[in-house]
Short mmCIF file of C-alpha atoms and ligand atoms in Angstrom, two decimals:
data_model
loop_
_atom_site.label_atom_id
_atom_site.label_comp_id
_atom_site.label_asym_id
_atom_site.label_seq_id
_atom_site.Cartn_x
_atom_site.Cartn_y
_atom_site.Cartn_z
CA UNK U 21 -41.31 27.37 123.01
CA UNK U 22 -42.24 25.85 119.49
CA UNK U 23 -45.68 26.15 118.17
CA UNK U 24 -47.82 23.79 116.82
CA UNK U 25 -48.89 23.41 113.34
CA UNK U 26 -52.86 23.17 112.68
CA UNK U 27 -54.36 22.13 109.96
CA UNK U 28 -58.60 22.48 109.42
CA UNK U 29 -60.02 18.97 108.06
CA UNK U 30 -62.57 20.42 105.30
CA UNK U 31 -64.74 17.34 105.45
CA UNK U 32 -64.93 17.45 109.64
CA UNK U 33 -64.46 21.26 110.24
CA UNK U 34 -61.67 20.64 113.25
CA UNK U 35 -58.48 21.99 113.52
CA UNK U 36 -55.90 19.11 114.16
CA UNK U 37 -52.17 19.22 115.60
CA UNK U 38 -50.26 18.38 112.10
CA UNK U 39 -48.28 15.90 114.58
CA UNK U 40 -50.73 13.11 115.93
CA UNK U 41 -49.96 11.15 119.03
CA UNK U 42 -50.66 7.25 118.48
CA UNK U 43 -51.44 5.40 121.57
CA UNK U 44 -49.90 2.01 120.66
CA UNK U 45 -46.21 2.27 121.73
CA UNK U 46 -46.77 3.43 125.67
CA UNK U 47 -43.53 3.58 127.57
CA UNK U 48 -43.12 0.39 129.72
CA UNK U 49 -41.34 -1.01 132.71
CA UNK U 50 -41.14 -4.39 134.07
CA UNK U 51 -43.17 -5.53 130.64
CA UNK U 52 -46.22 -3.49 131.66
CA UNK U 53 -47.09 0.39 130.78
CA UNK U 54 -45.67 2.80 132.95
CA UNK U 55 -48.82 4.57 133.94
CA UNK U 56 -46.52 7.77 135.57
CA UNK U 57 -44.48 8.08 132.42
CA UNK U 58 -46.85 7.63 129.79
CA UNK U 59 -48.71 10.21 131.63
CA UNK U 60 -46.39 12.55 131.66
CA UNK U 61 -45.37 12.36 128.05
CA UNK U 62 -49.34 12.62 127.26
CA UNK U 63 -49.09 15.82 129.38
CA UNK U 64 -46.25 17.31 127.91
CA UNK U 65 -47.62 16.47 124.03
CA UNK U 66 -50.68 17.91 125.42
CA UNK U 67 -49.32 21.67 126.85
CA UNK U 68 -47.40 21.77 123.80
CA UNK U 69 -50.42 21.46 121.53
CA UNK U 70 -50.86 18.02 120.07
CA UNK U 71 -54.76 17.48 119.83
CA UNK U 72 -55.58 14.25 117.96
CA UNK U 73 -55.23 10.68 119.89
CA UNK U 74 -54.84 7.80 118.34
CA UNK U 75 -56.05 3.96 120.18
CA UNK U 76 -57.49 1.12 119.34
CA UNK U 77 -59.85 -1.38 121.61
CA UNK U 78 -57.28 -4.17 120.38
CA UNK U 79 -54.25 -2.08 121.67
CA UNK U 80 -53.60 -3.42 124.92
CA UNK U 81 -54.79 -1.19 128.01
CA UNK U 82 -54.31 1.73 125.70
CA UNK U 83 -57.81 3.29 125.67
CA UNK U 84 -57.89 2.74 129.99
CA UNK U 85 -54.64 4.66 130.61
CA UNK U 86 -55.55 7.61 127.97
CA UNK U 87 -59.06 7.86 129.14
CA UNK U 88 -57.23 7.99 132.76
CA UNK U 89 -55.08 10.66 132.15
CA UNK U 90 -57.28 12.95 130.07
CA UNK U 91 -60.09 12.58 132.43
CA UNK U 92 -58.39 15.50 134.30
CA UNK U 93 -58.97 18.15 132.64
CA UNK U 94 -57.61 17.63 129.43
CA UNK U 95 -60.44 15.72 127.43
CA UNK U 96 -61.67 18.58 125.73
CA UNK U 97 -58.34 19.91 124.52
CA UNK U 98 -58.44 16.99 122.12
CA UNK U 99 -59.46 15.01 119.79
CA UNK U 100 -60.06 11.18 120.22
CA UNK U 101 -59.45 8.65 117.33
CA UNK U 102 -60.15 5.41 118.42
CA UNK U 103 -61.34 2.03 116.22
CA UNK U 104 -63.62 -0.83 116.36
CA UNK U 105 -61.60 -4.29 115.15
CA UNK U 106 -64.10 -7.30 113.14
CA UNK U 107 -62.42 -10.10 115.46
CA UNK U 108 -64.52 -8.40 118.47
CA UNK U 109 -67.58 -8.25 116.33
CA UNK U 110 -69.73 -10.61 114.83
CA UNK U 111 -73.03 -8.63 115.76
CA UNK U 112 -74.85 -5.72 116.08
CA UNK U 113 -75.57 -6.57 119.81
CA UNK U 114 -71.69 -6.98 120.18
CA UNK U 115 -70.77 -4.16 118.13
CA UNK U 116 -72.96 -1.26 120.42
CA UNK U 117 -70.77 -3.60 123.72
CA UNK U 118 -67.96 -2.41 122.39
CA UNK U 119 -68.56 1.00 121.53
CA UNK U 120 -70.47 1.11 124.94
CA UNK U 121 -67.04 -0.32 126.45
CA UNK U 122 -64.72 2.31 124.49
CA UNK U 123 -66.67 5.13 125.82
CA UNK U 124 -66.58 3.81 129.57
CA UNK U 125 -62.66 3.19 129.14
CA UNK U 126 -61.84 6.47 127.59
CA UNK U 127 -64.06 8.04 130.34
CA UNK U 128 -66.02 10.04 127.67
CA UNK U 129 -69.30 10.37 126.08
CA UNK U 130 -68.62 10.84 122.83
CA UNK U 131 -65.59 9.60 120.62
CA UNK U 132 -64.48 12.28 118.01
CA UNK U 133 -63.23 9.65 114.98
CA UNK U 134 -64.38 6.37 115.48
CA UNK U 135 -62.31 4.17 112.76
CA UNK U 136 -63.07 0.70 111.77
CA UNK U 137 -59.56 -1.28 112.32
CA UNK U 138 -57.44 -2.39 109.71
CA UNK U 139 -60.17 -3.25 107.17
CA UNK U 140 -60.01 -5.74 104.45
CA UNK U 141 -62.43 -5.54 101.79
CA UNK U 142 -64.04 -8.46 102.72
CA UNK U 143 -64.31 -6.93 106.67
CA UNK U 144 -65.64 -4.18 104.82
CA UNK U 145 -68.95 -6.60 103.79
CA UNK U 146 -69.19 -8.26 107.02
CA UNK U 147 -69.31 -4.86 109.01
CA UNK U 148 -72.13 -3.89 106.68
CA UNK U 149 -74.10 -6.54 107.12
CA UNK U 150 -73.69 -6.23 110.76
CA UNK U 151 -75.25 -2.98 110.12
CA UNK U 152 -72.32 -0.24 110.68
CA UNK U 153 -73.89 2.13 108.57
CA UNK U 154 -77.04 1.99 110.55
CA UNK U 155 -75.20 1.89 113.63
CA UNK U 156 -72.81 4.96 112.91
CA UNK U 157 -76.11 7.49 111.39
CA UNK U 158 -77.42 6.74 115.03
CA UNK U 159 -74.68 7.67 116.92
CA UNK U 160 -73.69 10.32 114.69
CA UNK U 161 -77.12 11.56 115.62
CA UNK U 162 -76.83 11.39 119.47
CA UNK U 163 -73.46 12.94 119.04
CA UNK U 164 -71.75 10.41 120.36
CA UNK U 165 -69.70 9.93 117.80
CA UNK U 166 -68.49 12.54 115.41
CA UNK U 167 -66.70 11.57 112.33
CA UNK U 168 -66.62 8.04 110.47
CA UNK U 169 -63.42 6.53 108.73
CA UNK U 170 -61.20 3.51 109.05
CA UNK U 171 -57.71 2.50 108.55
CA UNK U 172 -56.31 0.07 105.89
CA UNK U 173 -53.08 -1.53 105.07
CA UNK U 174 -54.42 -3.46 102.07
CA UNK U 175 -53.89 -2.72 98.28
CA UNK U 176 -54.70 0.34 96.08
CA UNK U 177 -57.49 -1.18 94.55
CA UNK U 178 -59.35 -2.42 97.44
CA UNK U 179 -58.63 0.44 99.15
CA UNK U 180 -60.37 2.63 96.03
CA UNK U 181 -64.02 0.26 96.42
CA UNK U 182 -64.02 0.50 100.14
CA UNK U 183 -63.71 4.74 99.47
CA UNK U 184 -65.95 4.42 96.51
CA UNK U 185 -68.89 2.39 98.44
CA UNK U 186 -69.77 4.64 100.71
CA UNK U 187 -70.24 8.53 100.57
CA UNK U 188 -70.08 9.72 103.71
CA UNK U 189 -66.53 8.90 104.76
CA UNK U 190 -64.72 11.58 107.24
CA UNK U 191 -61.26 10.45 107.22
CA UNK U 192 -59.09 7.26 106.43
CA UNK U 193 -56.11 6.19 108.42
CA UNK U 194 -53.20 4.89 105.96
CA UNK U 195 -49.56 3.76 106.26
CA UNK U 196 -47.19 6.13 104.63
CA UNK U 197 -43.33 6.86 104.63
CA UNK U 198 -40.40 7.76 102.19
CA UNK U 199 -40.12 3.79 102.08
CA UNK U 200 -43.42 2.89 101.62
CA UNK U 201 -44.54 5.56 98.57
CA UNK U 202 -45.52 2.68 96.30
CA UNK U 203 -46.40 0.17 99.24
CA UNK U 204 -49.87 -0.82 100.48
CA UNK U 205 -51.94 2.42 99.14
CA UNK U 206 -49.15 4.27 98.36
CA UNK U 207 -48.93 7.50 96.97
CA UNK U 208 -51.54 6.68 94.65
CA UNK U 209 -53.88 6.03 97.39
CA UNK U 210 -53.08 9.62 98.97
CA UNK U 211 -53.76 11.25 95.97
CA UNK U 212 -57.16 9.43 95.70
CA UNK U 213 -57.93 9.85 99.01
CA UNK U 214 -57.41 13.40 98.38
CA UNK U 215 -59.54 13.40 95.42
CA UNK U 216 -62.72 12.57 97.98
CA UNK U 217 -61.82 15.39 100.70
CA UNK U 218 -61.61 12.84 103.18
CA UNK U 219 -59.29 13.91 106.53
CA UNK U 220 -55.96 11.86 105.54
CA UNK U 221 -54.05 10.89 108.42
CA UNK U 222 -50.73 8.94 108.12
CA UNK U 223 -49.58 6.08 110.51
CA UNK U 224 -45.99 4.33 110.58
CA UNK U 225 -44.15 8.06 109.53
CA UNK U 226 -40.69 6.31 111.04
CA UNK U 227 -42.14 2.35 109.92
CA UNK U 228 -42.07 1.60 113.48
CA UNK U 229 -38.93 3.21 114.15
CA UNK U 230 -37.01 1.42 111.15
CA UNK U 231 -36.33 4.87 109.86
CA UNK U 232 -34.09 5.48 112.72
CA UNK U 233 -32.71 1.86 113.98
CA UNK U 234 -32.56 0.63 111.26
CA UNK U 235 -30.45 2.69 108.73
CA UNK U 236 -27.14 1.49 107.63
CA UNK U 237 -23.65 3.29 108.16
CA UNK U 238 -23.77 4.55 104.51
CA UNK U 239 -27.50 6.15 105.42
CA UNK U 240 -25.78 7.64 108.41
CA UNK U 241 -23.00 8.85 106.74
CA UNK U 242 -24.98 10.70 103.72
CA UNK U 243 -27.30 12.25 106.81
CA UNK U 244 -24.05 13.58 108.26
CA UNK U 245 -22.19 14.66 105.58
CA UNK U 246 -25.63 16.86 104.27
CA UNK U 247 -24.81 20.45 104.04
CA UNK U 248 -28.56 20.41 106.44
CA UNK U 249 -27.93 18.72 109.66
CA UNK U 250 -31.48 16.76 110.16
CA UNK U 251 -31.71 13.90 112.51
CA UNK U 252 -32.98 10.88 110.64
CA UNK U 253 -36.67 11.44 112.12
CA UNK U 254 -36.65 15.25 110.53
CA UNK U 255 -36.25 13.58 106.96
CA UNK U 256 -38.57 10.93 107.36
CA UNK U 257 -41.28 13.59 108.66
CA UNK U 258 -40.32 16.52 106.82
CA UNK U 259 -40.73 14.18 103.82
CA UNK U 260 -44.63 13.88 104.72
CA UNK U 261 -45.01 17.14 106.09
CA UNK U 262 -43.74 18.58 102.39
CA UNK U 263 -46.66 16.62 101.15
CA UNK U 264 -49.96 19.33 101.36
CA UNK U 265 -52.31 16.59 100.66
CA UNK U 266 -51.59 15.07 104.56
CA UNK U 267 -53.36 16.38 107.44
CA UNK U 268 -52.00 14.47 110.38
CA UNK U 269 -49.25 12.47 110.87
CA UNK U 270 -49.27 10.06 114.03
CA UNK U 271 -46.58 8.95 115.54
CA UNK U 272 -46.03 6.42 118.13
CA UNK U 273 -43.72 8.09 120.48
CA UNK U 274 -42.20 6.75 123.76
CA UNK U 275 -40.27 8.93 125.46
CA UNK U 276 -40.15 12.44 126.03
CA UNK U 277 -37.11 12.89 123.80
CA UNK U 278 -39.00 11.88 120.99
CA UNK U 279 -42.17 14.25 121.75
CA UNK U 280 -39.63 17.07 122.34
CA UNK U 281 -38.22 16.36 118.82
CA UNK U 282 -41.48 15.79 116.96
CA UNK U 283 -43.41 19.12 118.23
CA UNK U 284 -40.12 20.78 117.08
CA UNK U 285 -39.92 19.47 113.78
CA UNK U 286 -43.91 20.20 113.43
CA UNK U 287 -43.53 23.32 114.96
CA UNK U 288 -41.17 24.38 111.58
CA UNK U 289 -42.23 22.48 108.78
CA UNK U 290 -43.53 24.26 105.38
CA UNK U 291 -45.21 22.08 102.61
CA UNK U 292 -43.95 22.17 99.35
CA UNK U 293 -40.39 23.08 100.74
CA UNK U 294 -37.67 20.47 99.94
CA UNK U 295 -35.58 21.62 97.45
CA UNK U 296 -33.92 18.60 94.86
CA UNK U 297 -31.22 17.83 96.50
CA UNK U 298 -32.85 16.65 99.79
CA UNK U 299 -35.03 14.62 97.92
CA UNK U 300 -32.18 13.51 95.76
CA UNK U 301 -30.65 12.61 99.82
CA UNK U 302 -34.47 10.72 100.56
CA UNK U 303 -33.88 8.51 97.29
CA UNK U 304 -30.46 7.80 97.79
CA UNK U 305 -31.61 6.56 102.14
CA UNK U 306 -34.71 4.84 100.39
CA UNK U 307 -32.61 2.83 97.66
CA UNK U 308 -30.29 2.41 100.80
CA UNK U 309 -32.68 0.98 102.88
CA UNK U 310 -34.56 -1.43 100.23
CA UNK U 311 -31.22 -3.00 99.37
CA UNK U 312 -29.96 -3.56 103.24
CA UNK U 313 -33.20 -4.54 105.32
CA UNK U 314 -33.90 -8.46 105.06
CA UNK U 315 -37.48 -7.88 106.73
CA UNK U 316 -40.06 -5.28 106.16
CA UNK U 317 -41.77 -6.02 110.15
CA UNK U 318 -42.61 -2.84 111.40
CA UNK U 319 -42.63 -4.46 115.03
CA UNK U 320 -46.68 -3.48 115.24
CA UNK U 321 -47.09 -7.03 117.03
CA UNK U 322 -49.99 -7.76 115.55
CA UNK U 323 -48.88 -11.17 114.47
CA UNK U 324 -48.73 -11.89 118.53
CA UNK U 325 -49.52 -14.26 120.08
CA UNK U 326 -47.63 -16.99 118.62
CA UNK U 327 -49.79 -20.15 120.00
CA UNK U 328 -46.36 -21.83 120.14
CA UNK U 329 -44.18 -18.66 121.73
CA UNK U 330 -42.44 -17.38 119.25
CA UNK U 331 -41.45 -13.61 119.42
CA UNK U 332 -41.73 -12.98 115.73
CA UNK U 333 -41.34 -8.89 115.93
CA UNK U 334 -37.75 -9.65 118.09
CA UNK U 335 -36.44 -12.30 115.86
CA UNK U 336 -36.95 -10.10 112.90
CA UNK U 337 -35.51 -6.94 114.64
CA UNK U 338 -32.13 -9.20 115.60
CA UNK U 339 -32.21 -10.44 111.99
CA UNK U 340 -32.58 -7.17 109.94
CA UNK U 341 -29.84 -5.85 112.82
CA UNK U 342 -27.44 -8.64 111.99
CA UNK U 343 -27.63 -7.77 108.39
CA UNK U 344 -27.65 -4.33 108.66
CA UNK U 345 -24.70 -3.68 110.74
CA UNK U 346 -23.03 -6.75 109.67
CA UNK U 347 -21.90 -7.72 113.10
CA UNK U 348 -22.95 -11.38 113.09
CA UNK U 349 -21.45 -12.63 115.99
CA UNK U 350 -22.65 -9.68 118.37
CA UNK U 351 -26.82 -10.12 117.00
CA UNK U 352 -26.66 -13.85 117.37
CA UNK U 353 -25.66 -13.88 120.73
CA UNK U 354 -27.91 -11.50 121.58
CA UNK U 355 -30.77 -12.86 119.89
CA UNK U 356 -30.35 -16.59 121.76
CA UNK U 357 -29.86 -14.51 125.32
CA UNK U 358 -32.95 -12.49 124.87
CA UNK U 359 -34.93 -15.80 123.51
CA UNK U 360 -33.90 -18.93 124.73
CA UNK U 361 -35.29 -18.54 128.35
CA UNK U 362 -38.37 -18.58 127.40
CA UNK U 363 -37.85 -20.66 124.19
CA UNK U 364 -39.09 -17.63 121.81
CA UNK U 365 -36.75 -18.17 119.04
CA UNK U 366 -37.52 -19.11 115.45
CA UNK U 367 -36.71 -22.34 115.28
CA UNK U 368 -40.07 -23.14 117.90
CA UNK U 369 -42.31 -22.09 114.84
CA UNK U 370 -44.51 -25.02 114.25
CA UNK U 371 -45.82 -23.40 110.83
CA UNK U 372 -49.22 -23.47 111.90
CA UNK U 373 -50.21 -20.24 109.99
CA UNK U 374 -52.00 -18.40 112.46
CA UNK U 375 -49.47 -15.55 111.95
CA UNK U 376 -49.64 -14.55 108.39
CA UNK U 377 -52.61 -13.39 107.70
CA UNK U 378 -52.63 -11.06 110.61
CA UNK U 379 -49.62 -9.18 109.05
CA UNK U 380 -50.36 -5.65 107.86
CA UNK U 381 -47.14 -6.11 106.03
CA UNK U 382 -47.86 -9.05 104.50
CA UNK U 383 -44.54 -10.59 105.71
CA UNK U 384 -44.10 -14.68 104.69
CA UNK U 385 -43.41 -15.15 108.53
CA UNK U 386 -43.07 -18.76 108.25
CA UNK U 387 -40.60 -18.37 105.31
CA UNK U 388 -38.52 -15.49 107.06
CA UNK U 389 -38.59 -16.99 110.43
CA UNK U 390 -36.47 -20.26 108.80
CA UNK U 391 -34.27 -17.67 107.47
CA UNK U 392 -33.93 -16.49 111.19
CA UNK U 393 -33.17 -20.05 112.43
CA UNK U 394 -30.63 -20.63 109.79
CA UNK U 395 -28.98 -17.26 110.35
CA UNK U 396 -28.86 -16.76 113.97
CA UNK U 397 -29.80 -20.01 115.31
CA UNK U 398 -26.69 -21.89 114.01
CA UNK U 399 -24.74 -24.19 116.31
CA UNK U 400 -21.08 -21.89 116.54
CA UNK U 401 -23.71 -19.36 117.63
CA UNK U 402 -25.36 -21.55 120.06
CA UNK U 403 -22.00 -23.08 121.19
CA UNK U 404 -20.72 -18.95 121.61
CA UNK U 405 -24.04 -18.28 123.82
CA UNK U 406 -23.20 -20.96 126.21
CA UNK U 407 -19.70 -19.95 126.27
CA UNK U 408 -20.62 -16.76 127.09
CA UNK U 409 -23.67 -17.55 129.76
CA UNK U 410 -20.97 -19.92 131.58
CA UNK U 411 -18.67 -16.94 131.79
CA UNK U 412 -21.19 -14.68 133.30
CA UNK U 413 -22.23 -17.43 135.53
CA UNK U 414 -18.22 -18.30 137.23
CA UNK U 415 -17.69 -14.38 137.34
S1 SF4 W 8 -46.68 -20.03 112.03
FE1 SF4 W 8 -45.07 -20.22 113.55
S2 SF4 W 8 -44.72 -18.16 114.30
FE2 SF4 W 8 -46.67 -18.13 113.23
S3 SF4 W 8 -48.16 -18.46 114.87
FE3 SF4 W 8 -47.70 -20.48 114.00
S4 SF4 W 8 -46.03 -21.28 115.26
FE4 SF4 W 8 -46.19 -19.08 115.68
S1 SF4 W 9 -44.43 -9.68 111.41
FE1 SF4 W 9 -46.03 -8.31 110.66
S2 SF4 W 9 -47.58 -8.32 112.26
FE2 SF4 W 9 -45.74 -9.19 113.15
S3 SF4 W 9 -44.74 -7.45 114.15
FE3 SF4 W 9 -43.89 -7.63 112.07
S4 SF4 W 9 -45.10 -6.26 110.80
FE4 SF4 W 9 -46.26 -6.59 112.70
#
């Protein structure tokens, strides 16, 4: 059996998996979690020693179904990260409902890193004047919660005042990948991070699974002909794990496959260990990847939901897959069948703006979404996808 990697947080004293389990990407079935699965994968994550949970109130159902399955017997083998998001609160009154909620979801009296969600640094004010600081001392003293940090996808300086402007910090929650090492913080942000002895954990390791689905044949074909045989996961994570200044890396996994492969990869992984020419091999897939993806979405969903129906993360996927394996034809089709049902595709985008500015990644949706309808929405596309739901209607 592999073993689990710990590493001890200075600042909070615990001992956390190296491999973090995020809570936003539950298996599902029929378009709703699969309770039975998702507990089983929890389970099996569990027994083989991952210890730090990652949720959100905004995720949907997430903090029910873990609370659920760790309230038997397993709540104390681990550590719960969960985050409080400014759209739910514009008071202090509403602020203690939610926590009060949190606690009564995740069937627990205490919450062991409570995170405020995706700050900006104008959140950042409003949650202060709200009185978060206040709030947090309180609870902190009651022991209900433990540790106090937040996650960010904004820029490096931002990120640098909201880190600066308070003292007391635990941990911070930051995106971080071979792709994104000068994107959002950045490395620059990890070494400053680092600089303050906060916990550093690390979210979108595989950017949503990009690092896998996404890479072209040449990627695939420098992975396979490396004297190392990795799977693309092992390079993205290996690439953090090399990095000392890290403490946990969460990843979003979804089936057991993937938890299998992660706790392995943890269960082997030295910092400081990649030699030059496997990072030469991580340049060469990054380069790769900059020059072949036409959309940086990360499928996170947090765009959703388009007032007007629009399945932005899908459209993007089908797009950055049409021009990634270069089979137009085959995407297209496949992009109208999975969309025009429901009338999700690009082309319904009434450019009302609600979208943007709940991008992490910043993403011109409006912009990319015309280059969707131009792409895959053309009319020899169209024409093909009625051709081809005739055929499977006479046979
Ligand atoms: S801009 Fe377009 S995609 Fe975005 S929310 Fe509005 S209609 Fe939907
Ligand atoms: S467009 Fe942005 S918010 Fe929407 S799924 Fe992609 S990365 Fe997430």
């Amino acid at each position: 059996m592999a073993h689990m990697k710990y590493k001890k947080i200075d600042k909070t004293g615990d001992e956390l998996s190296i491999l973090g389990y995020g809570c936003m990407r539950y298996p599902h079935k029929n378009g709703r979690i699969n309770f039975e699965e998702t507990e089983k994968q929890i389970r099996i994550a569990i027994d083989n020693g991952v210890n730090y949970f990652d949720t959100a109130y905004i995720y949907p159902q997430s903090e029910e179904v873990l609370g659920k399955i760790l309230s038997e017997g397993y709540r104390e083998k681990v550590k719960i990260a969960t985050k409080t998001h400014i759209s739910k609160i514009k008071s202090m009154e509403r602020l203690k409902k939610v926590f009060q909620r949190q606690l009564k979801r995740l069937q627990t009296d205490y919450i062991d890193y409570y995170l405020l969600h995706d700050i900006t640094l104008e959140d950042w004010g409003k949650f202060k004047e709200i009185g978060i600081l206040t709030f947090i001392e309180k609870e902190k003293k009651k022991n209900r919660i433990k540790n106090f940090g937040f996650s960010f996808h904004g820029n490096i300086n931002n990120f640098k005042k909201i880190l600066d402007d308070y003292d007391d910090w635990d941990m911070t929650l930051i995106q971080y990948n071979y792709i994104d090492e000068n994107y959002q913080v950045g490395e620059e942000g990890l070494e400053y991070a680092s600089s303050k002895n906060v916990g550093i954990m690390i979210m979108e390791p595989l950017r949503g699974g990009m690092l896998i689905n996404k890479l072209s044949k040449e990627s695939k074909k420098l992975i396979k002909n490396f004297p190392i045989k990795r799977s693309p996961a092992e390079w993205a994570l290996k690439w953090l794990w090399n990095d000392e200044r890290i403490d946990v890396v969460i990843s979003g996994m979804s089936s057991q496959e993937d938890i299998m492969e992660n706790i392995a990869i943890a269960s082997e992984v030295e910092p400081n260990s990649l030699n030059e020419d496997e990072f030469e091999l991580i340049n060469k897939l990054r380069n790769n990847f900059k020059n072949n993806v036409a959309v940086d979405c990360t499928g996170c969903g947090y765009c959703l939901p388009c007032p007007y129906g629009v399945d932005i993360p899908l459209s993007f996927s089908y797009y950055n897959d049409k021009i990634i394996f270069k089979r137009g034809v085959y995407y297209s089709v496949f992009y109208l069948l999975k969309t025009t049902e429901n009338k999700s595709y690009a082309s319904v985008c009434a450019k009302c703006g609600v979208c943007e500015s709940k991008c992490p990644q910043n993403i011109p949706i409006m912009k990319e979404l015309d280059n969707v309808n131009s792409n895959l929405e053309t009319w020899y596309y169209k024409l093909l996808y009625k051709i081809f739901k005739f055929v499977q209607r006479v046979r």
